[in-house]
XYZ file of C-alpha atoms in Angstrom:
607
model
C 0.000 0.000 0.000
C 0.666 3.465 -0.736
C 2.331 5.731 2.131
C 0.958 8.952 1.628
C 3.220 12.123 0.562
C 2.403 13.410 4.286
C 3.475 10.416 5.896
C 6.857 10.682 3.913
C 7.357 14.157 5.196
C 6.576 13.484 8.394
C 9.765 10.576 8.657
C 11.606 12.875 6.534
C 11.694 15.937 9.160
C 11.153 13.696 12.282
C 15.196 12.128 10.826
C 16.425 15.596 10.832
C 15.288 16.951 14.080
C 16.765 13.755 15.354
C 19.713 14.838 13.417
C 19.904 18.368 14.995
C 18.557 17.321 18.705
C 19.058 13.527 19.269
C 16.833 11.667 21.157
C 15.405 14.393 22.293
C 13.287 14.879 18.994
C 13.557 10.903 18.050
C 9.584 11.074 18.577
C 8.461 14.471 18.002
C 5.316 15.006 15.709
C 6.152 16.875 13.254
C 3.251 18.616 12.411
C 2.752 18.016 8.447
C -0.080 20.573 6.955
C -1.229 21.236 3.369
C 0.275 24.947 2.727
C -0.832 27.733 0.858
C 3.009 29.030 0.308
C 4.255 25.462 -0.553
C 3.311 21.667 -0.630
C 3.520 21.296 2.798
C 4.308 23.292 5.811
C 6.165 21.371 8.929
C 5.262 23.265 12.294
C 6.287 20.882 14.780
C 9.539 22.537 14.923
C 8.016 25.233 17.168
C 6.851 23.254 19.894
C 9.688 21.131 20.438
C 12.387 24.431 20.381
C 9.861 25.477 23.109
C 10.380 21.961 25.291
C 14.711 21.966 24.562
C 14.316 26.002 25.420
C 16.029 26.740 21.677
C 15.576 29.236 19.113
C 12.680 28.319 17.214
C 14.206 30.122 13.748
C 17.559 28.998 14.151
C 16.179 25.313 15.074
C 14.106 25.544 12.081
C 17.200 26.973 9.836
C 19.450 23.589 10.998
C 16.686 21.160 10.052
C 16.084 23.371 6.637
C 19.889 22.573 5.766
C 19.224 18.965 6.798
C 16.334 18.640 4.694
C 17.896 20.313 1.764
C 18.387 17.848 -1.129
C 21.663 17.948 -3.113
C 22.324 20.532 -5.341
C 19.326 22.607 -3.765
C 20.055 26.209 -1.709
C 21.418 25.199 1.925
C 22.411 22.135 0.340
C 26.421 22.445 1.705
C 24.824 23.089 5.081
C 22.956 20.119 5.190
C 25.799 17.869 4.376
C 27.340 19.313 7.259
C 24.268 18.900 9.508
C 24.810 16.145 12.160
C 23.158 14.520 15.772
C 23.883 15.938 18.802
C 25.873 12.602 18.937
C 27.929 12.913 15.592
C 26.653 10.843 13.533
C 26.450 11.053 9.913
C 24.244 13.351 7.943
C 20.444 12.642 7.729
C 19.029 10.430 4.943
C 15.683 11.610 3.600
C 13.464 9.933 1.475
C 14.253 11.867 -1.441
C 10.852 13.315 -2.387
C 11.434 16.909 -1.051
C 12.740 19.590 -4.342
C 12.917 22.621 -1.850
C 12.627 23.459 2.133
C 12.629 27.164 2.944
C 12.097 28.390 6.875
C 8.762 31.116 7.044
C 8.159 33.060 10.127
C 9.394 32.221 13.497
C 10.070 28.794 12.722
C 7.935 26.915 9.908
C 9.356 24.726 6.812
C 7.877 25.008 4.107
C 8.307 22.180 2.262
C 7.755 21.508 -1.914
C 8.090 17.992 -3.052
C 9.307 16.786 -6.795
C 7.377 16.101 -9.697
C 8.931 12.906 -9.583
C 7.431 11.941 -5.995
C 3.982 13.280 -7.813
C 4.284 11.110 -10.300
C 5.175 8.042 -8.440
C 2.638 7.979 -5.869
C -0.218 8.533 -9.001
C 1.330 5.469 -10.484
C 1.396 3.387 -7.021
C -2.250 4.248 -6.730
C -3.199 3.881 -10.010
C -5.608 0.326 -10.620
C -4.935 -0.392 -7.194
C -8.660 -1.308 -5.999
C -7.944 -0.014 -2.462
C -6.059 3.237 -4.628
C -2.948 2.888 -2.037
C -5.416 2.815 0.839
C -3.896 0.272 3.660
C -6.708 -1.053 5.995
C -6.142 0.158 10.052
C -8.390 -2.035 11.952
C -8.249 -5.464 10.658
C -9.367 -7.555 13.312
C -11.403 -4.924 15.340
C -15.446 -6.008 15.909
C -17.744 -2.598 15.191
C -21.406 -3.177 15.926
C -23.811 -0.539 14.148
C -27.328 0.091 15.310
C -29.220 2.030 13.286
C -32.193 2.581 10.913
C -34.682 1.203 13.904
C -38.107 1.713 12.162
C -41.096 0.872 13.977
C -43.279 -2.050 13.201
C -46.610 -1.639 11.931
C -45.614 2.193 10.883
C -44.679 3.619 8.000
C -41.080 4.886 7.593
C -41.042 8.551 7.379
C -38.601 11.197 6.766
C -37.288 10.959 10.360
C -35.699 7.315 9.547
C -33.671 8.717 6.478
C -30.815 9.888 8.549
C -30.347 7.282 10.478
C -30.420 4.616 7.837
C -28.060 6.606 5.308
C -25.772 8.125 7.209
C -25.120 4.343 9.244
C -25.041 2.796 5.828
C -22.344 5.162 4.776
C -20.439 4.354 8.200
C -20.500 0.519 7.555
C -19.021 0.636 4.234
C -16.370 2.764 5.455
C -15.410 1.044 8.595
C -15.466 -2.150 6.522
C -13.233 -0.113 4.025
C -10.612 0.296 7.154
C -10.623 -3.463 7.328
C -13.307 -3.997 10.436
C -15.621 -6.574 10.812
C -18.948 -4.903 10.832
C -22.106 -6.436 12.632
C -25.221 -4.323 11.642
C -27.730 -4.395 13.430
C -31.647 -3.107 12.833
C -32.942 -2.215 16.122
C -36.511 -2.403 15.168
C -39.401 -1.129 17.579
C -41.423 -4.479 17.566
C -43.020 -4.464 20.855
C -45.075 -2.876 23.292
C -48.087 -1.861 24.340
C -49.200 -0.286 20.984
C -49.373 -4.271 19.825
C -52.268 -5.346 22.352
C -54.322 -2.248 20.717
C -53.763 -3.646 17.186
C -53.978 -7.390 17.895
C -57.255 -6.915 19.851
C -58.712 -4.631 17.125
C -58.022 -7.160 14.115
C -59.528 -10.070 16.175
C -62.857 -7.885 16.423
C -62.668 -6.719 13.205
C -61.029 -9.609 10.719
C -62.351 -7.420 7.805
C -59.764 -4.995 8.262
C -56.897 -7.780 6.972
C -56.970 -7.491 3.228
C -56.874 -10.846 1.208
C -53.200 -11.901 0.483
C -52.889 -10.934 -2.837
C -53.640 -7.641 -2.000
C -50.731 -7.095 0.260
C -48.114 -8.207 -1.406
C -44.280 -5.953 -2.293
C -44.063 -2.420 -1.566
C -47.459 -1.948 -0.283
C -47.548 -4.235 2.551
C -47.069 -1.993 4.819
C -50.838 0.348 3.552
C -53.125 -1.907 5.630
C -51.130 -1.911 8.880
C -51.541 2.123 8.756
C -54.905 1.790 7.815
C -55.190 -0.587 10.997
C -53.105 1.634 13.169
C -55.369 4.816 12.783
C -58.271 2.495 13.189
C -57.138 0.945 16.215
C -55.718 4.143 17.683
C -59.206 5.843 16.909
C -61.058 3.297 18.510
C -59.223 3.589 21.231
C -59.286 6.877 22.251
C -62.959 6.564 22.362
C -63.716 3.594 23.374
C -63.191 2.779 26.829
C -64.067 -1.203 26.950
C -62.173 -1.704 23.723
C -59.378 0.269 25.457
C -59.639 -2.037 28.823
C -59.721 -5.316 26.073
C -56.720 -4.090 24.560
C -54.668 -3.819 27.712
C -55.545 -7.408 28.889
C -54.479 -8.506 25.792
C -51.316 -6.988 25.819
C -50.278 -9.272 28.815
C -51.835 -12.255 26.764
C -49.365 -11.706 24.128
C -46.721 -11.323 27.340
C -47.678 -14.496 28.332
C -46.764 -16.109 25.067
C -50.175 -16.904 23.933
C -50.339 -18.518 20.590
C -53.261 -16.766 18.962
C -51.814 -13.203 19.888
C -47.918 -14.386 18.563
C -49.117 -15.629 15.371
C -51.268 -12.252 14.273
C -47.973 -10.328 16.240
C -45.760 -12.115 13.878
C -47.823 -11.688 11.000
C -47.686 -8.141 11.719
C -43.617 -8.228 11.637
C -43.569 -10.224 8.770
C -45.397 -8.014 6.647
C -43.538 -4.653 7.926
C -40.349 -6.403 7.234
C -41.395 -6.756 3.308
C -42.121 -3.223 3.580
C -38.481 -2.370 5.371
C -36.629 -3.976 2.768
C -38.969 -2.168 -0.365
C -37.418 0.929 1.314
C -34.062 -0.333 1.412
C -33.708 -1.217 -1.917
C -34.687 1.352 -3.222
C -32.321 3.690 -0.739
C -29.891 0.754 -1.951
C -28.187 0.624 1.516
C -26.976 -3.016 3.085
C -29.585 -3.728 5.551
C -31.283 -7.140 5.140
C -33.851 -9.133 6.960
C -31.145 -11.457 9.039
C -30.160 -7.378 10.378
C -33.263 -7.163 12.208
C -33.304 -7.979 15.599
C -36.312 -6.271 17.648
C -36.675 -5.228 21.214
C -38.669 -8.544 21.268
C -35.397 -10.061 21.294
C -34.111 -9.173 24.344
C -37.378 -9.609 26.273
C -35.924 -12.944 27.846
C -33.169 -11.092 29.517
C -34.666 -7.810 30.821
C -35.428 -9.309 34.070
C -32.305 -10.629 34.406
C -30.949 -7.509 33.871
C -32.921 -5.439 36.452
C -31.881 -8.305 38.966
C -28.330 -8.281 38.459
C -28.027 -4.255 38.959
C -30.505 -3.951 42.053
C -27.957 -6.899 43.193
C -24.746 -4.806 42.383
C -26.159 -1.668 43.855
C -26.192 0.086 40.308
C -30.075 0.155 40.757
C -32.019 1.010 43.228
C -36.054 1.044 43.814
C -37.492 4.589 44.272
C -41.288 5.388 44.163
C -41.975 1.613 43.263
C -39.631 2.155 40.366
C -35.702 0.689 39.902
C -33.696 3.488 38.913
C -30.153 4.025 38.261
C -29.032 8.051 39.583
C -26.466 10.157 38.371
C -24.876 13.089 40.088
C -24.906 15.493 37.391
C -28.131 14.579 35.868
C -30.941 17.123 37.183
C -34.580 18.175 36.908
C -35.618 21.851 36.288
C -36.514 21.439 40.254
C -33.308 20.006 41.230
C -34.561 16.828 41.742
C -31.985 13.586 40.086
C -33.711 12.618 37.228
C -33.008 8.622 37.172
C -33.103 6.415 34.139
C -36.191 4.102 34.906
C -35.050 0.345 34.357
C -38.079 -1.035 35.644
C -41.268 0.754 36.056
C -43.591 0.947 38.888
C -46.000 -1.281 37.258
C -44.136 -3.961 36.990
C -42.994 -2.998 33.272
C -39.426 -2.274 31.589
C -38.562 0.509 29.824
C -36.266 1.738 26.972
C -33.389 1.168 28.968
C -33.734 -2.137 30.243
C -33.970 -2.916 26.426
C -30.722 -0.977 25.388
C -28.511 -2.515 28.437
C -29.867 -5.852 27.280
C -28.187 -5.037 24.099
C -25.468 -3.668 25.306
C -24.488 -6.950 27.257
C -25.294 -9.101 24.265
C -23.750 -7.313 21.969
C -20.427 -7.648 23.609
C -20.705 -10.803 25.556
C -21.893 -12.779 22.642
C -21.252 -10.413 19.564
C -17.697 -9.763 20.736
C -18.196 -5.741 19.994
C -14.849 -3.936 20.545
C -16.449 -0.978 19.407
C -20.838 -0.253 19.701
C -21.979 3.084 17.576
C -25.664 4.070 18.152
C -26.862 5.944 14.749
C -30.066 7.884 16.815
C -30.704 12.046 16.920
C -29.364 14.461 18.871
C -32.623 14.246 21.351
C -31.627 10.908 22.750
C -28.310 12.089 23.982
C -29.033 12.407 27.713
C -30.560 8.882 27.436
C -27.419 7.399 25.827
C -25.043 9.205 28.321
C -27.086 7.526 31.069
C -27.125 3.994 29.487
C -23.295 4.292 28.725
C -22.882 5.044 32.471
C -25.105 2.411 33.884
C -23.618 -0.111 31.522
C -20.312 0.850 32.428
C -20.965 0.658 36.650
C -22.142 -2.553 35.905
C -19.566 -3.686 34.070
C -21.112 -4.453 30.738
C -19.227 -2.045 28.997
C -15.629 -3.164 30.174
C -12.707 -1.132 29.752
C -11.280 -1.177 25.889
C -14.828 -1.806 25.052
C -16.124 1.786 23.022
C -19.852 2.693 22.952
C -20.560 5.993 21.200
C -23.587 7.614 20.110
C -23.414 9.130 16.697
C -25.577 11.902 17.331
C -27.372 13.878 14.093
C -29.609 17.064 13.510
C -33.177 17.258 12.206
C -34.344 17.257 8.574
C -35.785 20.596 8.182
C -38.642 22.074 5.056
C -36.865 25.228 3.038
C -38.997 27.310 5.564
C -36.632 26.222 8.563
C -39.365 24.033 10.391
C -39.240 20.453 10.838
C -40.169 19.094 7.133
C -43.405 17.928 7.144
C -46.337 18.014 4.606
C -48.467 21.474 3.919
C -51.006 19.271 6.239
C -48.619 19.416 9.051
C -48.083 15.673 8.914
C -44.868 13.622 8.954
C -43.787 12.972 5.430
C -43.395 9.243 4.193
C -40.417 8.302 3.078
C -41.154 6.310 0.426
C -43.216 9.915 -0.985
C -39.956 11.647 -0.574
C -37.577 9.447 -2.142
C -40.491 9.069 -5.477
C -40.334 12.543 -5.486
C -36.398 13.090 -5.426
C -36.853 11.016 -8.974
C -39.297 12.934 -10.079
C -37.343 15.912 -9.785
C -34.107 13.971 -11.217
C -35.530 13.625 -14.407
C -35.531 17.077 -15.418
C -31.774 17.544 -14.371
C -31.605 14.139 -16.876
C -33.605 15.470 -19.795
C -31.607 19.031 -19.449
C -28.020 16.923 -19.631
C -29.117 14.092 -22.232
C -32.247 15.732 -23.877
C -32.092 12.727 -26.331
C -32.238 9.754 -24.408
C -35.663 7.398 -24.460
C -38.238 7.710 -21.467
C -36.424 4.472 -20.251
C -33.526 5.641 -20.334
C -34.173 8.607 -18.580
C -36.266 7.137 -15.836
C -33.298 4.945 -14.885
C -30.797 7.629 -15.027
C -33.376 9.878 -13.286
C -33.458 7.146 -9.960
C -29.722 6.722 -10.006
C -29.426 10.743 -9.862
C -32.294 11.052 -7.523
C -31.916 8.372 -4.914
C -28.178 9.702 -4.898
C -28.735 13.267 -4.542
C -31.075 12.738 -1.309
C -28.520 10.527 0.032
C -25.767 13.286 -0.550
C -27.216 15.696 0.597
C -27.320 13.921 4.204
C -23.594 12.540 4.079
C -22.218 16.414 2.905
C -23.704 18.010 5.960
C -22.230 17.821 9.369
C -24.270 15.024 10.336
C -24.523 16.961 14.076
C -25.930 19.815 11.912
C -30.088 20.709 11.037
C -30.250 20.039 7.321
C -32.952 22.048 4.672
C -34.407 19.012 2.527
C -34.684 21.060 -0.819
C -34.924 18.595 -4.323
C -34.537 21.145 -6.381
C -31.045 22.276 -4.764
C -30.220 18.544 -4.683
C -30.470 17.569 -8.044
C -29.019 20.486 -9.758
C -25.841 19.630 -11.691
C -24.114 22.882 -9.865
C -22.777 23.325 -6.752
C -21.546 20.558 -4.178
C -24.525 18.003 -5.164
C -23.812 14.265 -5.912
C -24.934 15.191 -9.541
C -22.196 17.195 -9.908
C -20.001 14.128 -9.014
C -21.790 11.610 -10.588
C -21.238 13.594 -14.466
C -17.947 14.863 -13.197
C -17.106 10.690 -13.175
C -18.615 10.085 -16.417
C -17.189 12.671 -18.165
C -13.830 11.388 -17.320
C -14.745 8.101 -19.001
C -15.877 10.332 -21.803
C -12.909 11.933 -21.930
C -10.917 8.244 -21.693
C -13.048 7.050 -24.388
C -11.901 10.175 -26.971
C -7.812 8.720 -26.398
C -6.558 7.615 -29.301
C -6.179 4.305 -29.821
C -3.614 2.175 -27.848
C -2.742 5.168 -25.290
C -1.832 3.796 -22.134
C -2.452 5.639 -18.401
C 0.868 5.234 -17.648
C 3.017 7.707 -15.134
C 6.066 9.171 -16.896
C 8.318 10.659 -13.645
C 11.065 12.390 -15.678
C 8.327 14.446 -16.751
C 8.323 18.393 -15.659
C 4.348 18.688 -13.957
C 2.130 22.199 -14.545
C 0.768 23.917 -11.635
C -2.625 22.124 -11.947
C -1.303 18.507 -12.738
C 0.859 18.951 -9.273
C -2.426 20.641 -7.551
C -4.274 17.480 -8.474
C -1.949 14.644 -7.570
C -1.710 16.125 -4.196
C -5.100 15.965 -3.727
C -5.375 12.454 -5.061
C -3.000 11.825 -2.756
C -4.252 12.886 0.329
C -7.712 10.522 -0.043
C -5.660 8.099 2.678
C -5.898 10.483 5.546
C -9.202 11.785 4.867
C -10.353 8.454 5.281
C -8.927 8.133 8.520
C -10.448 11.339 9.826
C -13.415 10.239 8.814
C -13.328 6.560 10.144
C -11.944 8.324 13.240
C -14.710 10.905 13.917
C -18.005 9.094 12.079
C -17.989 12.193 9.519
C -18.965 11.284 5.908
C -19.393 14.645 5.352
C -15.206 15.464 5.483
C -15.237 12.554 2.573
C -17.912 14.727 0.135
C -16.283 17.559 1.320
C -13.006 15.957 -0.387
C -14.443 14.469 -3.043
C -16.614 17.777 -4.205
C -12.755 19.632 -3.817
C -11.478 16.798 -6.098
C -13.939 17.093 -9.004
C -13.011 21.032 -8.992
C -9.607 20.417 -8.673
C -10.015 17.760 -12.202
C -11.686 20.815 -13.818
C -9.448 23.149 -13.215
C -6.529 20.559 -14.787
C -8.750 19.447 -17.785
C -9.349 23.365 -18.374
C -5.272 23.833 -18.316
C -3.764 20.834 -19.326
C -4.718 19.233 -22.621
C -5.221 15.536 -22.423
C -6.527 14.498 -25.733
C -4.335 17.093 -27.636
C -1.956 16.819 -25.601
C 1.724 17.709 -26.574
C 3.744 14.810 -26.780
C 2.645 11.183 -26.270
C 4.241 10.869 -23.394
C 2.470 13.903 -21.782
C -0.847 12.416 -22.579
C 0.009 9.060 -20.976
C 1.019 11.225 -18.464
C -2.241 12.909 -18.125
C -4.484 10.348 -18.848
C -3.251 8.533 -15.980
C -4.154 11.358 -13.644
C -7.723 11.495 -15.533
C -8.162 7.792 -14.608
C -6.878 7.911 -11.395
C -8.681 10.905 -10.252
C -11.890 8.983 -12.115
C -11.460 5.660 -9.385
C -11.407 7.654 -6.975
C -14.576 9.382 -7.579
C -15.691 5.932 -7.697
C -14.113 4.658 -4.940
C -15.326 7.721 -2.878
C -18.995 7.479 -3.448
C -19.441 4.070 -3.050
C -17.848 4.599 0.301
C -21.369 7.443 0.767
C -23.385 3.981 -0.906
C -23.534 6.466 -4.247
C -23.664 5.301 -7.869
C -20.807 6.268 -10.295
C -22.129 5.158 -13.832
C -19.742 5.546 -16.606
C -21.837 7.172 -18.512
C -25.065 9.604 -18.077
């Protein structure tokens, strides 16, 4: 694999301030940043004159002639240049053309063409582009998407589902093994409402061939507002509909076979909705709250026993110090409930202990809004008193920000009501096909209408993973699906018009890196941002931050135009300069591809 141009600099000045300081810098960091006055700009030299009490400048000066390559300015100094212990003169990788000192103690630091060129062609039809896996052997379990049986999915769900899609794909990209898991809302008391209303009213279960595919899920709403309605004003039916709640408790087989028919036909629905998002989730993903209804009173047991719960007004609650009421008063997190019942939480440590004892989770990331975080701080805590989180064991709760209308509000229909999602993502099409017509006016209406769901689906998608997912997002189609601006159609032509371009080559030219080769100003800009795809990876894998890779990716396609706008690649010059070229084109092309597959974003060839 590839060692990024950074990475090289970093070894590079780290062996010269060895050089200069001896062991006293043998570990330093230091400090490698993208400049706007060079390449790179090496700052760590500041700091550690600070910690030997030196002269920052002259420091900086010593390590400049050390760094110097031969035949370069300072070059006689840096021959000279030795350790503290008087050894012989540093050895450097060989990839740095110039090293200048700026202010009170910064290199700035220009590499060669040649190191350009080489690390394009070390990249280049490498599936993984020069990306080395960290984490190989490290267990990540996911939970997110959690849709609610018997309910529709609605807008709320998108977030959840694409930006923890886009987080599997990348943490599998760093070489984890990735456990997802659908935490679906499949119990409760909502189900003894709906079980006991179907038994009274069998008419409301539509015959089977009128429930099949995407609309399974119509006649469970239809039952659900039904049910609900009937409930509110009816007070027996309401008192029927408790009792059978604990009948379906208490395993009985009547209740679990219309419960499960229930799940089986919201599942069908689930996975309509994932297809169509075309994110990973399948059915053996699921696992329901049902699931860990074996173990919750186990659970409650085992921290009243450890003194992690205890009972307070009937209820077993776990305190915190620092958690407070608006009267002063701790606010607990309920475990079990006065009546007997278990809550959310009972449910989530449940998982939590599975999940680790049996999934073998080194790392547990909670995909849920930015509202639940006092609830996940709590459960985190409680798990870790009880020692189901152990140490070395990570639980984190990747937080996000509401989906909001262009008017600012929540996004929700001119009726006030929640939007479906299925609605949304039709109409994200919809809108795509007049971007398609504008850019391909001639293609066929089937043509079109599968360009127009490949643009669509992707542009909703985008427009999630390029916003700080912590951040309130404005859901506006007719922003995403504009071929302007930093949209995933933008990206997605930007990709196929470097395979157009490929496909204008004459024959028998090969992408294939020519070093001795003198680079312009844009061919160097854009292999040092090809370059640098490594370590925005790892800031992203680090932090849970698609956004930082569509941030990168958007800066790559502009960088590409800028280069095809200065640097002819079918007319080019020479032959060689167009191999030359044509390997950047291609490179820059996988790595478009590469990148948006990471989001779970198509990259056709052609559009």
């Amino acid at each position: 694999m590839a060692k990024a141009l950074s990475e090289i600099l970093a070894d590079d000045v780290r062996a010269a301030l060895t050089a200069v300081l001896g062991d006293a810098a043998r570990d330093a960091d230091p400090l490698i940043r993208p400049s706007d006055h060079a390449d790179f700009q090496a700052n760590g030299v500041l700091p550690l004159a600070k910690a030997v009490k030196g002269n920052p400048r002259e420091l900086a000066t010593k390590v400049a002639a050390a760094l110097a390559p031969a035949g370069a300015e300072g070059a006689s100094s840096a021959a000279s240049a030795t350790s503290a212990a008087g050894s012989e003169p540093v050895a450097t990788s060989g990839v740095i053309a110039a090293v200048e000192v700026a202010g009170p103690g910064f290199l700035n630091l220009t590499l060669t063409d040649a190191a350009l060129a080489g690390q394009a062609a070390e990249r280049l039809g490498d599936p993984r582009l020069g990306v080395a896996p960290t984490a190989v052997g490290q267990t990540t379990v996911i939970d997110y998407s959690q849709p609610n049986i018997a309910k529709e999915m609605h807008v709320g769900h998108l977030r959840s589902t694409v930006i923890g899609d886009a987080l599997v794909r990348l943490l599998e990209f760093d070489g984890r093994t990735v456990v997802r898991q659908n935490h679906l809302g499949d119990w409760g008391t909502q189900f003894g409402m709906l079980i006991q209303y179907l038994v009274e009213h069998p008419e409301a279960r539509p015959a089977e061939a009128e429930h099949s595919g995407e609309v399974a899920i119509s006649w469970l709403t239809a039952l659900y507002r039904d049910a609900r309605a009937h409930f509110e004003s009816d007070a027996e039916f309401a008192d029927r509909a408790r009792k059978r709640v604990v009948t379906l408790q208490g395993g009985d087989a009547d209740s679990l076979a219309v419960w499960r028919e229930m799940v089986a036909e919201s599942k069908r629905y689930f996975e309509d909705v994932y297809a169509r998002l075309d994110v990973r989730l399948v059915d053996a993903d699921a696992v329901g709250e049902s699931f860990y209804n074996p173990y919750l009173a186990e659970v409650a047991a085992d921290l009243e026993e450890r003194g992690v719960a205890v009972w307070s007004e009937g209820a077993l609650c776990v305190f915190f110090e620092d958690v407070k009421g608006p009267d002063g008063e701790p606010v607990p997190l309920i475990v079990r409930k006065s009546d007997g019942g278990f809550g959310y939480a009972a449910t989530d440590l449940a998982a939590i202990r599975y999940r680790v004892d049996t999934l073998k989770a080194g790392q547990i990331l909670y995909v849920v809004d930015s509202r639940q975080a006092l609830h996940f701080r709590m459960v985190f805590e409680t798990a870790r008193r009880a020692g189901y989180l152990p140490e070395g064991v990570e639980a984190v709760h990747v937080q996000f920000g509401s989906v909001l209308g262009t008017d600012g509000k929540p996004f929700k229909t001119r009726a006030g009501k929640t939007i479906r999602l299925i609605e949304l993502l039709d109409s994200a099409v919809e809108h795509a096909v007049a971007t398609v017509e504008e850019k391909n006016p001639d293609l066929d209406a089937d043509g079109t209408r599968t360009e127009a769901k490949i643009v669509g689906i992707g542009a909703v998608k985008y427009a999630d993973l390029s916003t700080s997912r912590t951040k309130d997002y404005i859901f506006d189609l007719d922003r995403m699906v504009s071929l302007h601006g930093n949209t995933s159609v933008y990206l997605q032509y930007a990709h196929a018009r470097i395979h157009s371009i490929l496909r204008k080559l004459p024959e028998g030219t090969a992408s294939q890196v020519h070093p001795e080769l003198e680079l312009e100003p844009a061919e160097r800009r854009l292999a040092l941002h090809l370059d640098d795809l490594g370590a925005t990876l790892a800031t992203v894998t680090e932090n849970f931050e698609p956004h930082r890779l569509a941030s990168y990716l958007y800066a790559l396609a502009q960088t590409f135009s800028d280069f095809y706008e200065n640097c002819p690649v079918v007319k080019a010059p020479t032959d060689a300069v167009r191999e030359n070229r044509a390997a950047l084109v291609r490179l820059t092309g996988e790595t478009l591809k590469l990148g948006l597959a990471l989001l779970g974003i198509s990259a056709p060839e052609q559009l």
